[in-house]
Amino acid sequence: MIDKKIIEDLFNQNGYVLNFSTEKFDMFTYDSIGEALCDKYKLSKGKSLMMFVSNGDDNQVGKLLIDLLEYYDVYYINDETEQSVLKRYEECKKIANRLYKGDHNLVSDTQSHKLVESFNSEYIGKQIKIMNDSIDENPTEAIGKAKELLESCCKTILGILNIEIDKKWSLQNLVKKTCKELKLTPEYIPDEAKAASTIKQILGSLASITNGMAELRNPYGSGHGKSANYKGLTNRHANLAVGSAVTAVKFLWDTFEEQKGMKE
């Protein structure tokens, strides 16, 4: 039996979960377990988390808790953290380790099905709308979400293919590995194929897009701390980032679905 009070005391703060916005919490839970919890339960972040803890598969609950604890460790644990909080953190870690029995990097057939259901053309369209809505009002946020969408796409494809993912991989590593598994790297294009050199050039440009996305995100995206004299990029830069990410995501996802359809 799960001691829900320990989990609630650590993560659920009057309906909020840590410093997540609803959109970011849904992105986080999707990346962790293949489900956007607020979208699924139509409740606050805190209530959605506890609903999943109460009704979700133990292994999946454990996986999400492990990921939340890792996030908590990075952003909340420091030399000034109170002992009572550290105690709850350690107790929660024991619960997570007891529940989670699987390999961090592999997904079951059921999980694969959930990933396909969650990350699909409709989901991509929804994220594109969110990014487009942010371009003018918050270009920095749009840049961050553009990179996150590309990361989610690659992790989903690799997860469904049961490819081991190193948590230390950069965005470039993720895209490179995804392209390799989908046989989209230039070496898979035979020289005798029609327009072989053009195809190889386009595929090489995909790597350039990835590098550009990472370089834009690192100093300017929403996922990094900012100095007091920080100046963000404008909406034209955000348009470039979002357009590049959408092009790459659609190409990778369409290729994956086409290959999956051929195998089935």
Short mmCIF file of C-alpha atoms in Angstrom, two decimals:
data_model
loop_
_atom_site.label_atom_id
_atom_site.label_comp_id
_atom_site.label_asym_id
_atom_site.label_seq_id
_atom_site.Cartn_x
_atom_site.Cartn_y
_atom_site.Cartn_z
CA MET A 1 0.00 0.00 0.00
CA ILE A 2 1.31 3.45 -0.95
CA ASP A 3 1.68 6.03 1.81
CA LYS A 4 0.07 8.83 -0.16
CA LYS A 5 0.50 11.43 2.60
CA ILE A 6 4.29 11.35 2.27
CA ILE A 7 4.02 11.94 -1.49
CA GLU A 8 1.38 14.64 -1.05
CA ASP A 9 3.38 16.47 1.62
CA LEU A 10 6.45 16.59 -0.63
CA PHE A 11 4.91 17.41 -4.00
CA ASN A 12 1.31 18.64 -3.65
CA GLN A 13 1.25 22.24 -2.42
CA ASN A 14 -2.39 23.38 -2.35
CA GLY A 15 -3.02 22.08 -5.85
CA TYR A 16 0.40 23.07 -7.20
CA VAL A 17 3.24 20.64 -7.90
CA LEU A 18 6.62 22.23 -7.25
CA ASN A 19 7.25 25.11 -9.68
CA PHE A 20 5.44 23.58 -12.67
CA SER A 21 2.88 25.42 -14.75
CA THR A 22 0.05 23.20 -15.95
CA GLU A 23 1.55 22.96 -19.44
CA LYS A 24 5.02 22.13 -18.14
CA PHE A 25 3.65 19.58 -15.68
CA ASP A 26 1.80 17.84 -18.51
CA MET A 27 4.97 17.87 -20.62
CA PHE A 28 6.97 16.49 -17.68
CA THR A 29 4.55 13.65 -16.93
CA TYR A 30 4.24 12.85 -20.62
CA ASP A 31 8.03 12.58 -20.96
CA SER A 32 8.13 10.39 -17.84
CA ILE A 33 5.22 7.99 -18.30
CA GLY A 34 3.59 8.81 -21.63
CA GLU A 35 0.56 10.56 -20.13
CA ALA A 36 -0.27 14.23 -19.58
CA LEU A 37 -1.97 13.98 -16.20
CA CYS A 38 -3.81 17.31 -16.02
CA ASP A 39 -5.16 16.77 -19.51
CA LYS A 40 -6.19 13.25 -18.54
CA TYR A 41 -7.95 13.97 -15.24
CA LYS A 42 -9.07 17.58 -15.87
CA LEU A 43 -7.98 18.50 -12.33
CA SER A 44 -5.34 20.73 -10.76
CA LYS A 45 -1.72 19.60 -10.93
CA GLY A 46 -1.71 18.39 -7.33
CA LYS A 47 -5.02 16.57 -7.57
CA SER A 48 -4.05 15.02 -10.91
CA LEU A 49 -0.82 13.73 -9.41
CA MET A 50 -2.58 12.20 -6.42
CA MET A 51 -5.29 10.71 -8.61
CA PHE A 52 -2.58 8.97 -10.63
CA VAL A 53 -0.81 7.82 -7.46
CA SER A 54 -4.10 6.30 -6.24
CA ASN A 55 -5.21 4.68 -9.50
CA GLY A 56 -2.14 4.26 -11.69
CA ASP A 57 -0.07 1.16 -12.31
CA ASP A 58 2.47 0.77 -9.47
CA ASN A 59 5.41 0.58 -11.86
CA GLN A 60 4.31 3.74 -13.67
CA VAL A 61 3.69 5.56 -10.39
CA GLY A 62 7.17 4.59 -9.25
CA LYS A 63 8.70 5.82 -12.51
CA LEU A 64 7.00 9.21 -12.24
CA LEU A 65 8.02 9.56 -8.59
CA ILE A 66 11.64 8.77 -9.46
CA ASP A 67 11.64 11.47 -12.13
CA LEU A 68 9.96 13.98 -9.79
CA LEU A 69 12.51 13.19 -7.09
CA GLU A 70 15.36 13.77 -9.51
CA TYR A 71 13.80 17.13 -10.41
CA TYR A 72 13.32 17.90 -6.71
CA ASP A 73 16.95 17.04 -6.01
CA VAL A 74 18.19 19.47 -8.68
CA TYR A 75 15.93 22.43 -7.83
CA TYR A 76 15.07 22.10 -4.15
CA ILE A 77 17.75 20.19 -2.22
CA ASN A 78 20.58 22.35 -0.90
CA ASP A 79 22.61 22.99 2.23
CA GLU A 80 19.73 24.92 3.79
CA THR A 81 17.06 22.27 3.27
CA GLU A 82 15.38 21.42 6.56
CA GLN A 83 15.87 17.95 8.02
CA SER A 84 12.12 17.31 8.08
CA VAL A 85 11.99 17.92 4.32
CA LEU A 86 15.02 15.68 3.72
CA LYS A 87 13.32 12.97 5.73
CA ARG A 88 10.17 13.15 3.57
CA TYR A 89 12.36 13.16 0.47
CA GLU A 90 14.14 9.95 1.57
CA GLU A 91 10.85 8.29 2.55
CA CYS A 92 9.37 9.15 -0.82
CA LYS A 93 12.46 7.75 -2.54
CA LYS A 94 11.96 4.43 -0.74
CA ILE A 95 8.35 4.31 -1.95
CA ALA A 96 9.41 5.05 -5.53
CA ASN A 97 12.15 2.40 -5.53
CA ARG A 98 9.75 -0.16 -4.08
CA LEU A 99 7.14 0.51 -6.75
CA TYR A 100 9.38 0.82 -9.79
CA LYS A 101 10.75 -2.51 -10.96
CA GLY A 102 11.55 -1.83 -14.59
CA ASP A 103 14.44 -0.56 -16.66
CA HIS A 104 14.42 3.23 -16.93
CA ASN A 105 15.03 3.09 -20.63
CA LEU A 106 12.69 0.39 -21.95
CA VAL A 107 8.93 0.44 -22.33
CA SER A 108 6.46 -2.42 -22.39
CA ASP A 109 3.98 -3.06 -25.20
CA THR A 110 1.27 -1.41 -23.10
CA GLN A 111 3.45 1.62 -22.49
CA SER A 112 4.27 1.76 -26.20
CA HIS A 113 0.57 1.85 -26.99
CA LYS A 114 0.08 4.69 -24.53
CA LEU A 115 3.00 6.58 -26.04
CA VAL A 116 1.54 6.30 -29.52
CA GLU A 117 -1.84 7.43 -28.22
CA SER A 118 -0.31 10.40 -26.39
CA PHE A 119 2.26 11.52 -28.93
CA ASN A 120 0.40 11.61 -32.22
CA SER A 121 -0.50 14.09 -34.93
CA GLU A 122 -3.19 15.62 -32.70
CA TYR A 123 -0.72 16.08 -29.84
CA ILE A 124 1.85 17.62 -32.19
CA GLY A 125 -0.81 20.00 -33.50
CA LYS A 126 -1.75 21.01 -29.95
CA GLN A 127 1.87 21.75 -29.03
CA ILE A 128 2.37 23.75 -32.23
CA LYS A 129 -0.63 25.89 -31.27
CA ILE A 130 0.80 26.47 -27.79
CA MET A 131 4.13 27.50 -29.30
CA ASN A 132 2.54 29.78 -31.89
CA ASP A 133 0.44 31.44 -29.19
CA SER A 134 3.63 32.11 -27.20
CA ILE A 135 5.68 33.57 -30.04
CA ASP A 136 4.51 37.16 -29.71
CA GLU A 137 3.75 37.29 -25.99
CA ASN A 138 6.66 35.17 -24.75
CA PRO A 139 9.20 34.26 -27.46
CA THR A 140 11.55 32.81 -24.84
CA GLU A 141 8.87 30.31 -23.80
CA ALA A 142 8.22 29.42 -27.43
CA ILE A 143 11.90 28.64 -27.98
CA GLY A 144 11.96 26.40 -24.90
CA LYS A 145 8.85 24.51 -25.97
CA ALA A 146 10.21 24.05 -29.49
CA LYS A 147 13.21 22.17 -28.17
CA GLU A 148 11.07 20.20 -25.70
CA LEU A 149 8.76 19.06 -28.51
CA LEU A 150 11.70 17.80 -30.55
CA GLU A 151 13.12 16.02 -27.49
CA SER A 152 9.73 14.42 -26.74
CA CYS A 153 9.39 13.22 -30.32
CA CYS A 154 12.80 11.53 -30.29
CA LYS A 155 12.31 9.98 -26.84
CA THR A 156 8.91 8.63 -27.85
CA ILE A 157 10.20 7.02 -31.03
CA LEU A 158 13.23 5.51 -29.28
CA GLY A 159 11.08 4.34 -26.37
CA ILE A 160 8.61 2.57 -28.64
CA LEU A 161 11.53 0.93 -30.46
CA ASN A 162 12.92 -0.19 -27.07
CA ILE A 163 16.15 1.69 -27.67
CA GLU A 164 18.15 2.48 -24.55
CA ILE A 165 18.28 6.21 -23.83
CA ASP A 166 21.16 7.69 -21.88
CA LYS A 167 19.87 10.45 -19.59
CA LYS A 168 23.04 12.41 -20.32
CA TRP A 169 22.28 12.61 -24.04
CA SER A 170 21.97 16.07 -25.48
CA LEU A 171 19.32 17.01 -28.03
CA GLN A 172 21.87 16.37 -30.77
CA ASN A 173 22.49 12.86 -29.42
CA LEU A 174 18.76 12.12 -29.32
CA VAL A 175 18.15 13.28 -32.89
CA LYS A 176 21.24 11.49 -34.19
CA LYS A 177 20.19 8.21 -32.57
CA THR A 178 16.60 8.60 -33.79
CA CYS A 179 17.74 9.27 -37.35
CA LYS A 180 20.02 6.25 -37.21
CA GLU A 181 17.21 3.95 -36.03
CA LEU A 182 14.93 5.30 -38.77
CA LYS A 183 17.76 4.91 -41.30
CA LEU A 184 17.67 8.59 -42.09
CA THR A 185 21.38 9.24 -41.88
CA PRO A 186 23.23 9.90 -45.17
CA GLU A 187 25.04 6.54 -45.14
CA TYR A 188 21.72 4.75 -45.61
CA ILE A 189 21.08 6.55 -48.91
CA PRO A 190 22.63 4.55 -51.79
CA ASP A 191 24.66 6.65 -54.19
CA GLU A 192 22.68 5.25 -57.13
CA ALA A 193 19.37 6.48 -55.71
CA LYS A 194 17.65 9.31 -57.55
CA ALA A 195 18.72 12.70 -56.22
CA ALA A 196 20.96 10.93 -53.69
CA SER A 197 23.21 13.94 -53.14
CA THR A 198 20.21 16.23 -52.58
CA ILE A 199 18.61 13.82 -50.11
CA LYS A 200 21.88 13.52 -48.21
CA GLN A 201 22.21 17.29 -48.11
CA ILE A 202 18.69 17.66 -46.70
CA LEU A 203 19.34 15.01 -44.05
CA GLY A 204 22.55 16.78 -43.15
CA SER A 205 20.51 19.95 -42.72
CA LEU A 206 18.37 18.17 -40.12
CA ALA A 207 21.47 17.85 -37.96
CA SER A 208 22.15 21.56 -38.46
CA ILE A 209 18.60 22.39 -37.34
CA THR A 210 19.17 20.35 -34.18
CA ASN A 211 22.44 22.10 -33.40
CA GLY A 212 20.79 25.46 -33.95
CA MET A 213 17.87 24.55 -31.68
CA ALA A 214 20.22 23.55 -28.87
CA GLU A 215 22.32 26.70 -29.23
CA LEU A 216 19.22 28.91 -29.16
CA ARG A 217 17.68 27.05 -26.21
CA ASN A 218 20.79 27.05 -24.01
CA PRO A 219 21.17 30.83 -23.57
CA TYR A 220 17.64 31.94 -24.45
CA GLY A 221 15.07 29.19 -23.87
CA SER A 222 12.79 28.82 -20.86
CA GLY A 223 14.75 25.98 -19.29
CA HIS A 224 17.79 27.90 -18.03
CA GLY A 225 18.36 30.50 -15.33
CA LYS A 226 18.72 34.13 -16.38
CA SER A 227 21.02 36.92 -15.14
CA ALA A 228 19.69 40.31 -14.01
CA ASN A 229 20.70 42.00 -17.28
CA TYR A 230 19.22 39.22 -19.43
CA LYS A 231 17.64 40.25 -22.75
CA GLY A 232 15.51 37.71 -24.54
CA LEU A 233 15.17 37.10 -28.24
CA THR A 234 12.41 38.60 -30.35
CA ASN A 235 9.42 36.94 -31.97
CA ARG A 236 11.26 36.57 -35.28
CA HIS A 237 13.84 34.38 -33.55
CA ALA A 238 11.06 32.41 -31.89
CA ASN A 239 9.38 31.96 -35.29
CA LEU A 240 12.61 30.52 -36.63
CA ALA A 241 12.99 28.14 -33.68
CA VAL A 242 9.38 26.95 -33.78
CA GLY A 243 9.39 26.54 -37.56
CA SER A 244 12.63 24.54 -37.44
CA ALA A 245 11.39 22.29 -34.65
CA VAL A 246 8.04 21.66 -36.33
CA THR A 247 9.75 20.74 -39.61
CA ALA A 248 12.06 18.28 -37.86
CA VAL A 249 9.31 16.75 -35.67
CA LYS A 250 6.89 16.25 -38.54
CA PHE A 251 9.59 14.66 -40.67
CA LEU A 252 10.73 12.27 -37.94
CA TRP A 253 7.21 11.34 -36.79
CA ASP A 254 5.87 10.88 -40.33
CA THR A 255 8.86 8.66 -41.15
CA PHE A 256 8.33 6.62 -38.00
CA GLU A 257 4.61 6.13 -38.67
CA GLU A 258 5.27 5.19 -42.29
CA GLN A 259 7.86 2.59 -41.30
CA LYS A 260 5.62 1.26 -38.52
CA GLY A 261 2.76 0.91 -41.00
CA MET A 262 4.96 -1.01 -43.43
CA LYS A 263 6.01 -3.44 -40.68
CA GLU A 264 2.41 -3.98 -39.60
#
